[in-house]
């Protein structure tokens, strides 16, 4: 598959387990990246995963002068809470209709068995239900196959 050529690619780490000593940034368990792609005079901002909580992401975005309202799409790698827990809070800040790309199993109930039996999927209170996300403008694009995110 030809993925085309980009003029510029920038990746911002918005959430990670370690923010550095004496860093102004907040860390959290989980991961989130903002991927900014420039091509043919166009720019797209892709939020890849949303960490465990929205608050540290939003704090770090502010430090980086990133406006959540300028995010064009969200990609969720999988359902675990440390990749999806911030979804509801992020959607509240984005405040517009936006595609959310994910595997159809994103809402499948999942559990961790070690070190103890615990729920490991999208946190209902933090991540929001499918319907809550849709009310905030989330448009689910669910696919088992690769999807071209931009022309």
Backbone as ProteinMPNN parsed JSONL, in Angstrom:
{"seq_chain_A": "XXXXXXXXXXXXXXXXXXXXXXXXXXXXXXXXXXXXXXXXXXXXXXXXXXXXXXXXXXXXXXXXXXXXXXXXXXXXXXXXXXXXXXXXXXXXXXXXXXXXXXXXXXXXXXXXXXXXXXXXXXXXXXXXXXXXXXXXXXXXXXXXXXXXXXX", "coords_chain_A": {"N_chain_A": [[0.845, -1.171, 0.0], [0.658, 2.139, -0.927], [1.597, 4.772, 0.995], [2.008, 7.391, 0.574], [3.65, 10.66, 0.535], [4.932, 12.77, 3.047], [5.35, 16.179, 4.029], [6.193, 17.183, 6.438], [6.574, 15.848, 9.688], [5.596, 15.677, 12.989], [5.855, 14.56, 16.285], [4.32, 14.671, 19.343], [4.803, 13.85, 22.68], [2.329, 13.328, 24.837], [1.479, 11.981, 27.069], [2.996, 9.737, 29.299], [4.761, 7.276, 31.196], [6.815, 8.522, 32.576], [7.869, 11.773, 33.21], [10.172, 13.144, 33.506], [12.785, 14.488, 35.583], [12.348, 17.392, 37.524], [10.71, 18.462, 35.563], [8.226, 20.442, 33.911], [6.068, 19.095, 32.971], [3.347, 16.736, 33.302], [3.234, 13.34, 34.309], [1.763, 10.094, 33.749], [0.329, 6.838, 34.229], [0.202, 5.181, 31.271], [-0.325, 6.072, 27.792], [-0.044, 8.609, 25.298], [-0.032, 10.308, 22.252], [0.354, 13.175, 20.189], [0.15, 13.457, 16.84], [1.359, 15.312, 14.315], [0.854, 16.028, 11.019], [2.059, 17.272, 8.004], [1.256, 17.86, 4.671], [1.229, 18.426, 1.208], [0.425, 21.149, 1.536], [-1.538, 20.864, 3.432], [-2.63, 20.227, 6.824], [-2.83, 17.87, 9.415], [-3.958, 16.79, 12.564], [-3.495, 14.178, 14.653], [-4.693, 12.459, 17.353], [-3.263, 10.018, 19.119], [-4.201, 7.521, 21.063], [-5.264, 8.105, 24.491], [-4.298, 8.105, 27.065], [-4.572, 7.397, 30.662], [-6.03, 9.27, 32.088], [-7.693, 12.366, 31.367], [-6.911, 14.869, 32.372], [-3.993, 15.219, 32.886], [-3.123, 15.11, 30.194], [-4.41, 17.332, 29.042], [-3.274, 19.364, 30.567], [-0.563, 19.112, 29.803], [-0.848, 19.612, 27.074], [-1.558, 22.29, 27.137], [0.836, 23.428, 28.094], [2.377, 22.948, 25.856], [1.231, 24.573, 24.03], [-0.916, 23.542, 22.533], [-4.035, 23.34, 21.163], [-6.845, 21.572, 22.024], [-9.14, 21.698, 20.445], [-8.247, 21.815, 17.884], [-7.637, 19.278, 17.089], [-7.909, 16.721, 14.715], [-8.66, 14.046, 14.462], [-9.07, 10.97, 16.304], [-7.211, 8.143, 17.256], [-7.475, 4.989, 18.582], [-5.501, 2.585, 19.991], [-5.995, 0.186, 21.365], [-8.214, -1.345, 23.803], [-7.436, -1.029, 26.506], [-7.414, 0.559, 29.735], [-5.332, 2.39, 30.208], [-4.865, 3.502, 27.798], [-7.221, 4.509, 26.931], [-8.659, 5.793, 28.929], [-8.797, 8.598, 29.198], [-10.608, 9.499, 27.322], [-13.322, 10.533, 27.482], [-13.0, 13.017, 28.863], [-11.25, 14.323, 27.093], [-12.837, 14.471, 24.795], [-14.8, 16.223, 25.695], [-13.345, 18.589, 25.787], [-12.529, 18.906, 23.129], [-14.913, 19.386, 21.752], [-16.394, 19.164, 19.326], [-17.619, 17.5, 16.335], [-15.893, 14.566, 15.592], [-13.877, 12.045, 14.067], [-13.33, 8.806, 15.476], [-11.092, 6.352, 15.39], [-10.945, 2.88, 15.634], [-10.554, -0.579, 16.614], [-13.187, -2.987, 16.169], [-13.484, -4.433, 18.557], [-13.076, -2.667, 20.617], [-14.884, -2.049, 22.618], [-15.188, -4.385, 23.937], [-15.531, -6.25, 26.858], [-12.907, -6.52, 29.116], [-10.428, -8.058, 31.198], [-7.773, -7.981, 33.611], [-5.668, -10.433, 35.022], [-3.503, -10.575, 36.644], [-1.727, -8.472, 38.872], [-3.936, -9.028, 40.337], [-7.402, -9.872, 39.898], [-8.895, -7.682, 37.803], [-10.867, -5.131, 36.174], [-10.033, -4.143, 32.901], [-10.656, -2.628, 30.699], [-12.092, 0.162, 28.768], [-12.584, 2.704, 31.016], [-15.662, 3.078, 32.601], [-16.46, 5.396, 34.008], [-14.468, 7.275, 33.516], [-13.607, 6.973, 30.838], [-15.944, 6.891, 29.423], [-19.057, 5.874, 27.958], [-19.927, 4.312, 24.823], [-22.14, 5.665, 23.795], [-22.112, 8.075, 25.288], [-19.768, 9.256, 24.342], [-20.476, 9.59, 21.674], [-22.522, 11.508, 21.945], [-21.009, 13.709, 22.55], [-19.85, 14.274, 20.164], [-18.226, 12.35, 19.048], [-17.497, 10.209, 16.399], [-17.681, 7.019, 15.653], [-15.417, 4.98, 13.958], [-15.086, 1.958, 13.119], [-13.02, -0.779, 12.502], [-11.644, -3.846, 11.342], [-9.669, -4.002, 9.567], [-6.833, -2.354, 7.959], [-7.009, 1.227, 7.699], [-7.045, 4.07, 5.675], [-6.062, 7.104, 6.871], [-5.776, 9.683, 5.955], [-5.672, 11.563, 2.857]], "CA_chain_A": [[0.0, 0.0, 0.0], [1.39, 3.399, -0.993], [1.092, 5.681, 2.032], [2.246, 8.761, 0.155], [4.785, 11.395, 1.072], [4.58, 13.901, 3.903], [6.346, 17.244, 4.026], [6.709, 17.338, 7.802], [5.92, 15.008, 10.692], [6.021, 16.015, 14.349], [5.167, 13.74, 17.285], [4.381, 15.201, 20.702], [4.451, 12.899, 23.73], [1.42, 14.015, 25.759], [1.4, 11.2, 28.306], [3.929, 8.624, 29.372], [4.955, 6.943, 32.605], [7.848, 9.348, 33.2], [7.927, 13.108, 32.602], [11.494, 13.73, 33.712], [13.041, 15.162, 36.851], [12.204, 18.852, 37.424], [9.979, 18.801, 34.349], [6.92, 21.048, 34.173], [5.032, 18.217, 32.438], [2.784, 15.707, 34.177], [3.283, 11.96, 33.838], [0.691, 9.22, 34.217], [0.406, 5.507, 33.641], [-0.498, 5.185, 29.994], [0.381, 6.683, 26.67], [-0.794, 9.442, 24.36], [0.79, 11.1, 21.345], [-0.277, 13.982, 19.157], [0.941, 13.331, 15.619], [1.022, 16.401, 13.399], [1.324, 15.687, 9.683], [1.877, 18.298, 6.973], [1.418, 17.294, 3.338], [0.577, 19.176, 0.125], [-0.206, 22.356, 2.054], [-2.544, 20.506, 4.441], [-2.12, 19.794, 8.128], [-3.756, 17.045, 10.19], [-3.507, 16.459, 13.92], [-4.05, 12.888, 15.059], [-4.445, 12.098, 18.749], [-3.112, 8.565, 19.191], [-4.456, 7.107, 22.443], [-5.638, 9.227, 25.363], [-3.817, 7.884, 28.425], [-5.505, 6.947, 31.702], [-6.841, 10.415, 32.53], [-7.62, 13.523, 30.468], [-6.332, 16.062, 33.001], [-2.574, 15.417, 32.567], [-2.986, 15.399, 28.767], [-4.829, 18.717, 28.814], [-2.239, 20.197, 31.189], [0.622, 19.066, 28.945], [-1.194, 20.304, 25.827], [-1.489, 23.728, 27.401], [2.261, 23.779, 28.136], [2.904, 22.852, 24.493], [0.404, 25.465, 23.194], [-1.75, 22.724, 21.654], [-5.457, 23.523, 21.432], [-7.564, 20.333, 21.711], [-10.147, 21.949, 19.415], [-7.603, 21.666, 16.578], [-7.402, 17.861, 16.8], [-8.747, 16.311, 13.586], [-9.141, 12.677, 14.616], [-8.497, 10.187, 17.405], [-6.974, 6.729, 16.974], [-7.287, 4.207, 19.809], [-4.772, 1.373, 19.629], [-6.698, -0.946, 21.956], [-9.2, -0.932, 24.812], [-6.971, -0.941, 27.894], [-7.707, 1.834, 30.39], [-4.212, 3.33, 30.136], [-4.861, 4.05, 26.445], [-8.573, 5.003, 26.617], [-9.315, 6.392, 30.093], [-8.988, 10.04, 29.068], [-11.423, 9.814, 26.145], [-14.472, 11.392, 27.793], [-12.505, 14.358, 29.162], [-10.694, 14.906, 25.868], [-13.961, 14.809, 23.914], [-15.441, 17.435, 26.238], [-12.51, 19.734, 25.421], [-12.51, 19.054, 21.669], [-16.152, 20.116, 21.543], [-16.908, 19.14, 17.954], [-17.685, 16.173, 15.741], [-14.542, 14.106, 15.249], [-13.827, 10.588, 13.935], [-12.522, 8.022, 16.412], [-10.769, 5.103, 14.718], [-10.63, 1.812, 16.585], [-10.959, -1.943, 16.279], [-14.537, -3.256, 16.68], [-13.45, -4.987, 19.916], [-12.71, -1.618, 21.569], [-15.838, -2.048, 23.73], [-15.247, -5.718, 24.531], [-15.171, -6.269, 28.277], [-11.646, -7.234, 29.312], [-9.942, -8.081, 32.572], [-6.412, -8.424, 33.903], [-5.706, -11.436, 36.091], [-2.315, -10.406, 37.483], [-1.513, -9.23, 40.095], [-5.241, -9.431, 40.856], [-8.448, -9.823, 38.886], [-9.45, -6.33, 37.709], [-11.368, -4.674, 34.884], [-8.922, -3.5, 32.197], [-11.127, -1.941, 29.497], [-12.402, 1.587, 28.848], [-13.227, 2.956, 32.309], [-16.978, 3.666, 32.371], [-16.602, 6.731, 34.584], [-13.48, 8.184, 32.933], [-13.543, 6.862, 29.384], [-17.257, 7.146, 28.856], [-19.669, 4.827, 27.145], [-20.014, 4.596, 23.388], [-23.189, 6.664, 23.601], [-21.649, 9.356, 25.847], [-18.776, 9.798, 23.413], [-21.221, 10.033, 20.489], [-23.219, 12.752, 22.295], [-20.008, 14.78, 22.554], [-19.366, 14.476, 18.799], [-17.405, 11.237, 18.579], [-18.05, 9.386, 15.322], [-16.888, 5.791, 15.691], [-15.037, 4.33, 12.71], [-14.577, 0.685, 13.632], [-12.574, -1.636, 11.41], [-10.649, -4.888, 11.606], [-8.668, -3.867, 8.512], [-6.189, -1.034, 7.917], [-7.796, 2.335, 7.147], [-6.266, 5.255, 5.295], [-6.554, 8.204, 7.693], [-5.761, 10.937, 5.195], [-5.34, 11.308, 1.441]], "C_chain_A": [[0.896, 1.242, 0.0], [0.795, 4.354, 0.03], [1.368, 7.135, 1.697], [3.442, 9.385, 0.851], [4.265, 12.53, 1.941], [5.71, 14.92, 3.839], [6.992, 17.411, 5.397], [5.889, 16.462, 8.744], [6.484, 15.38, 12.055], [5.186, 15.169, 15.311], [5.413, 14.343, 18.656], [4.0, 14.085, 21.668], [3.616, 13.665, 24.752], [1.293, 13.292, 27.089], [2.324, 10.004, 28.189], [4.177, 8.386, 30.851], [5.969, 7.834, 33.323], [7.936, 10.685, 32.47], [9.29, 13.764, 32.77], [11.592, 14.455, 35.042], [13.014, 16.669, 36.629], [11.523, 19.3, 36.135], [8.666, 19.483, 34.709], [5.767, 20.148, 33.737], [4.572, 17.196, 33.471], [2.905, 14.344, 33.517], [2.052, 11.23, 34.346], [0.937, 7.841, 33.624], [-0.423, 5.534, 32.366], [0.297, 5.927, 28.947], [-0.576, 7.54, 25.857], [0.194, 10.268, 23.552], [-0.105, 11.98, 20.49], [0.662, 13.933, 17.962], [0.463, 14.409, 14.652], [1.679, 16.118, 12.054], [1.035, 16.85, 8.743], [2.184, 17.665, 5.621], [0.632, 18.135, 2.335], [-0.158, 20.419, 0.617], [-1.302, 22.11, 3.08], [-1.865, 20.134, 5.746], [-3.213, 18.996, 8.824], [-3.115, 16.763, 11.539], [-4.261, 15.217, 14.384], [-3.687, 12.649, 16.518], [-4.436, 10.58, 18.824], [-3.122, 8.149, 20.653], [-4.617, 8.325, 23.354], [-5.256, 8.996, 26.822], [-4.887, 7.38, 29.376], [-6.491, 8.031, 32.106], [-6.653, 11.569, 31.556], [-6.827, 14.675, 31.072], [-4.84, 16.246, 32.718], [-2.345, 15.731, 31.083], [-3.3, 16.856, 28.488], [-3.816, 19.695, 29.401], [-1.008, 20.274, 30.284], [0.368, 19.751, 27.602], [-1.086, 21.815, 26.006], [-0.034, 24.195, 27.434], [2.883, 23.807, 26.74], [2.16, 23.762, 23.512], [-0.381, 24.695, 22.139], [-3.2, 22.904, 22.079], [-6.189, 22.234, 21.063], [-8.603, 20.506, 20.6], [-9.578, 21.806, 18.003], [-7.27, 20.218, 16.231], [-8.402, 17.421, 15.735], [-9.331, 14.916, 13.731], [-8.444, 12.034, 15.806], [-8.337, 8.754, 16.92], [-6.728, 6.047, 18.311], [-6.662, 2.87, 19.436], [-5.446, 0.111, 20.154], [-7.464, -0.453, 23.178], [-8.666, -0.71, 26.22], [-7.093, 0.473, 28.448], [-6.582, 2.852, 30.268], [-4.012, 3.907, 28.728], [-6.187, 4.73, 26.111], [-9.229, 5.802, 27.737], [-9.585, 7.878, 29.985], [-9.958, 10.458, 27.981], [-12.568, 10.778, 26.44], [-14.022, 12.832, 28.043], [-11.934, 15.06, 27.945], [-11.821, 15.322, 24.931], [-14.686, 16.059, 24.398], [-14.666, 18.677, 25.828], [-12.474, 19.971, 23.912], [-13.772, 19.784, 21.221], [-16.681, 20.172, 20.12], [-16.995, 17.692, 17.482], [-16.295, 15.782, 15.248], [-14.559, 12.582, 15.098], [-12.905, 9.964, 14.981], [-12.322, 6.652, 15.775], [-10.351, 4.064, 15.75], [-11.034, 0.462, 15.998], [-12.365, -2.174, 16.83], [-14.57, -3.822, 18.1], [-13.121, -3.94, 20.978], [-13.628, -1.624, 22.79], [-15.982, -3.416, 24.395], [-14.777, -5.648, 25.982], [-13.896, -7.094, 28.435], [-11.16, -7.063, 30.744], [-8.471, -8.461, 32.6], [-6.51, -9.43, 35.047], [-4.517, -11.326, 37.035], [-2.077, -8.929, 37.747], [-2.824, -9.632, 40.771], [-6.248, -9.283, 39.734], [-9.079, -8.432, 38.887], [-9.929, -6.048, 36.291], [-10.265, -3.89, 34.187], [-9.355, -2.702, 30.97], [-11.348, -0.455, 29.701], [-13.119, 1.84, 30.165], [-14.571, 3.652, 32.112], [-17.106, 5.09, 32.905], [-15.637, 7.73, 33.967], [-13.513, 8.167, 31.418], [-14.862, 7.138, 28.709], [-17.762, 5.977, 28.038], [-19.658, 5.255, 25.682], [-21.003, 5.73, 23.142], [-22.782, 8.036, 24.141], [-20.663, 10.037, 24.9], [-19.47, 10.317, 22.154], [-21.954, 11.345, 20.759], [-22.27, 13.947, 22.272], [-19.398, 15.022, 21.169], [-18.488, 13.368, 18.258], [-18.135, 10.415, 17.533], [-17.157, 8.153, 15.222], [-16.664, 5.251, 14.286], [-14.335, 3.045, 13.137], [-14.219, -0.228, 12.468], [-11.555, -2.655, 11.905], [-9.473, -4.771, 10.629], [-8.012, -2.488, 8.562], [-7.085, -0.005, 7.232], [-6.84, 3.473, 6.814], [-6.855, 6.448, 6.041], [-6.596, 9.532, 6.958], [-5.306, 10.65, 3.776], [-3.849, 11.241, 1.188]], "O_chain_A": [[1.788, 1.369, 0.839], [-0.381, 4.708, -0.058], [0.997, 8.025, 2.463], [4.143, 8.746, 1.635], [3.272, 13.175, 1.605], [6.871, 14.571, 3.624], [8.174, 17.736, 5.507], [4.67, 16.353, 8.611], [7.699, 15.397, 12.252], [3.967, 15.072, 15.17], [6.555, 14.508, 19.083], [2.967, 13.44, 21.484], [4.127, 14.542, 25.448], [1.029, 13.914, 28.117], [2.423, 9.355, 27.147], [3.827, 9.229, 31.677], [5.978, 7.891, 34.552], [8.063, 10.719, 31.246], [9.527, 14.84, 32.221], [10.6, 14.969, 35.559], [13.589, 17.168, 35.662], [11.751, 20.418, 35.674], [8.052, 19.134, 35.717], [4.615, 20.403, 34.089], [5.311, 16.841, 34.39], [2.701, 14.209, 32.31], [1.379, 11.696, 35.266], [1.662, 7.696, 32.641], [-1.607, 5.87, 32.388], [1.429, 6.353, 29.177], [-1.763, 7.235, 25.743], [1.132, 10.849, 24.097], [-1.203, 11.572, 20.11], [1.826, 14.321, 18.058], [-0.693, 14.412, 14.227], [2.899, 15.985, 11.96], [-0.088, 17.353, 8.687], [3.217, 17.022, 5.439], [-0.51, 18.51, 2.598], [-1.261, 20.705, 0.151], [-1.931, 23.059, 3.549], [-0.688, 19.774, 5.775], [-4.379, 19.391, 8.823], [-1.911, 16.532, 11.647], [-5.488, 15.211, 14.491], [-2.509, 12.638, 16.876], [-5.462, 9.931, 18.621], [-2.166, 8.397, 21.388], [-4.166, 9.425, 23.031], [-5.824, 9.62, 27.719], [-5.973, 6.984, 28.953], [-7.645, 7.747, 32.426], [-5.575, 11.733, 30.984], [-6.135, 15.389, 30.346], [-4.441, 17.347, 32.336], [-1.469, 16.529, 30.75], [-2.554, 17.538, 27.785], [-3.531, 20.733, 28.803], [-0.479, 21.356, 30.029], [1.262, 20.395, 27.053], [-0.584, 22.523, 25.132], [0.295, 25.238, 26.868], [3.798, 24.586, 26.472], [2.421, 23.73, 22.31], [-0.5, 25.136, 20.996], [-3.549, 22.646, 23.231], [-6.162, 21.835, 19.899], [-8.909, 19.548, 19.89], [-10.332, 21.69, 17.037], [-6.679, 19.958, 15.183], [-9.595, 17.71, 15.835], [-10.394, 14.633, 13.178], [-7.389, 12.481, 16.255], [-9.22, 8.214, 16.254], [-5.872, 6.477, 19.084], [-7.232, 2.111, 18.652], [-5.47, -0.914, 19.473], [-7.373, 0.719, 23.544], [-9.416, -0.229, 27.069], [-6.901, 1.455, 27.731], [-6.843, 4.054, 30.229], [-3.099, 4.701, 28.5], [-6.275, 5.451, 25.117], [-10.263, 6.431, 27.511], [-10.514, 8.379, 30.619], [-10.123, 11.652, 27.733], [-12.757, 11.748, 25.707], [-14.604, 13.766, 27.491], [-12.115, 16.267, 27.783], [-11.771, 16.4, 24.338], [-15.137, 16.867, 23.586], [-15.267, 19.715, 25.55], [-12.397, 21.116, 23.468], [-13.703, 20.699, 20.4], [-17.352, 21.135, 19.749], [-16.507, 16.779, 18.146], [-15.614, 16.559, 14.58], [-15.182, 11.893, 15.906], [-11.855, 10.51, 15.322], [-13.273, 5.881, 15.637], [-9.52, 4.325, 16.62], [-11.764, 0.389, 15.009], [-12.707, -1.607, 17.868], [-15.588, -3.7, 18.781], [-12.907, -4.297, 22.137], [-13.204, -1.245, 23.881], [-16.793, -3.588, 25.304], [-13.743, -5.051, 26.282], [-13.812, -8.223, 27.951], [-11.444, -6.064, 31.406], [-7.984, -9.174, 31.722], [-7.347, -9.283, 35.938], [-4.524, -11.921, 38.112], [-2.24, -8.159, 36.801], [-2.831, -10.473, 41.669], [-5.968, -8.633, 38.727], [-9.725, -8.044, 39.86], [-9.454, -6.653, 35.33], [-9.621, -3.051, 34.817], [-8.507, -2.153, 30.267], [-10.865, 0.128, 30.672], [-14.169, 1.245, 30.411], [-14.615, 4.724, 31.508], [-17.799, 5.909, 32.302], [-15.949, 8.919, 33.898], [-13.453, 9.218, 30.779], [-14.901, 7.57, 27.557], [-16.983, 5.192, 27.498], [-19.41, 6.416, 25.359], [-20.726, 6.646, 22.367], [-23.077, 9.054, 23.516], [-20.725, 11.248, 24.689], [-19.096, 11.364, 21.626], [-22.002, 12.211, 19.885], [-22.692, 15.071, 22.002], [-18.526, 15.878, 21.018], [-18.045, 13.441, 17.111], [-19.263, 9.975, 17.756], [-16.018, 8.235, 14.762], [-17.612, 5.086, 13.518], [-13.15, 3.046, 13.47], [-15.022, -0.427, 11.557], [-10.723, -2.365, 12.765], [-8.417, -5.367, 10.841], [-8.571, -1.557, 9.142], [-7.824, -0.33, 6.302], [-5.938, 3.79, 7.589], [-8.03, 6.769, 5.859], [-7.379, 10.413, 7.312], [-4.65, 9.643, 3.509], [-3.425, 11.034, 0.051]]}, "name": "protein", "num_of_chains": 1, "seq": "XXXXXXXXXXXXXXXXXXXXXXXXXXXXXXXXXXXXXXXXXXXXXXXXXXXXXXXXXXXXXXXXXXXXXXXXXXXXXXXXXXXXXXXXXXXXXXXXXXXXXXXXXXXXXXXXXXXXXXXXXXXXXXXXXXXXXXXXXXXXXXXXXXXXXXX"}
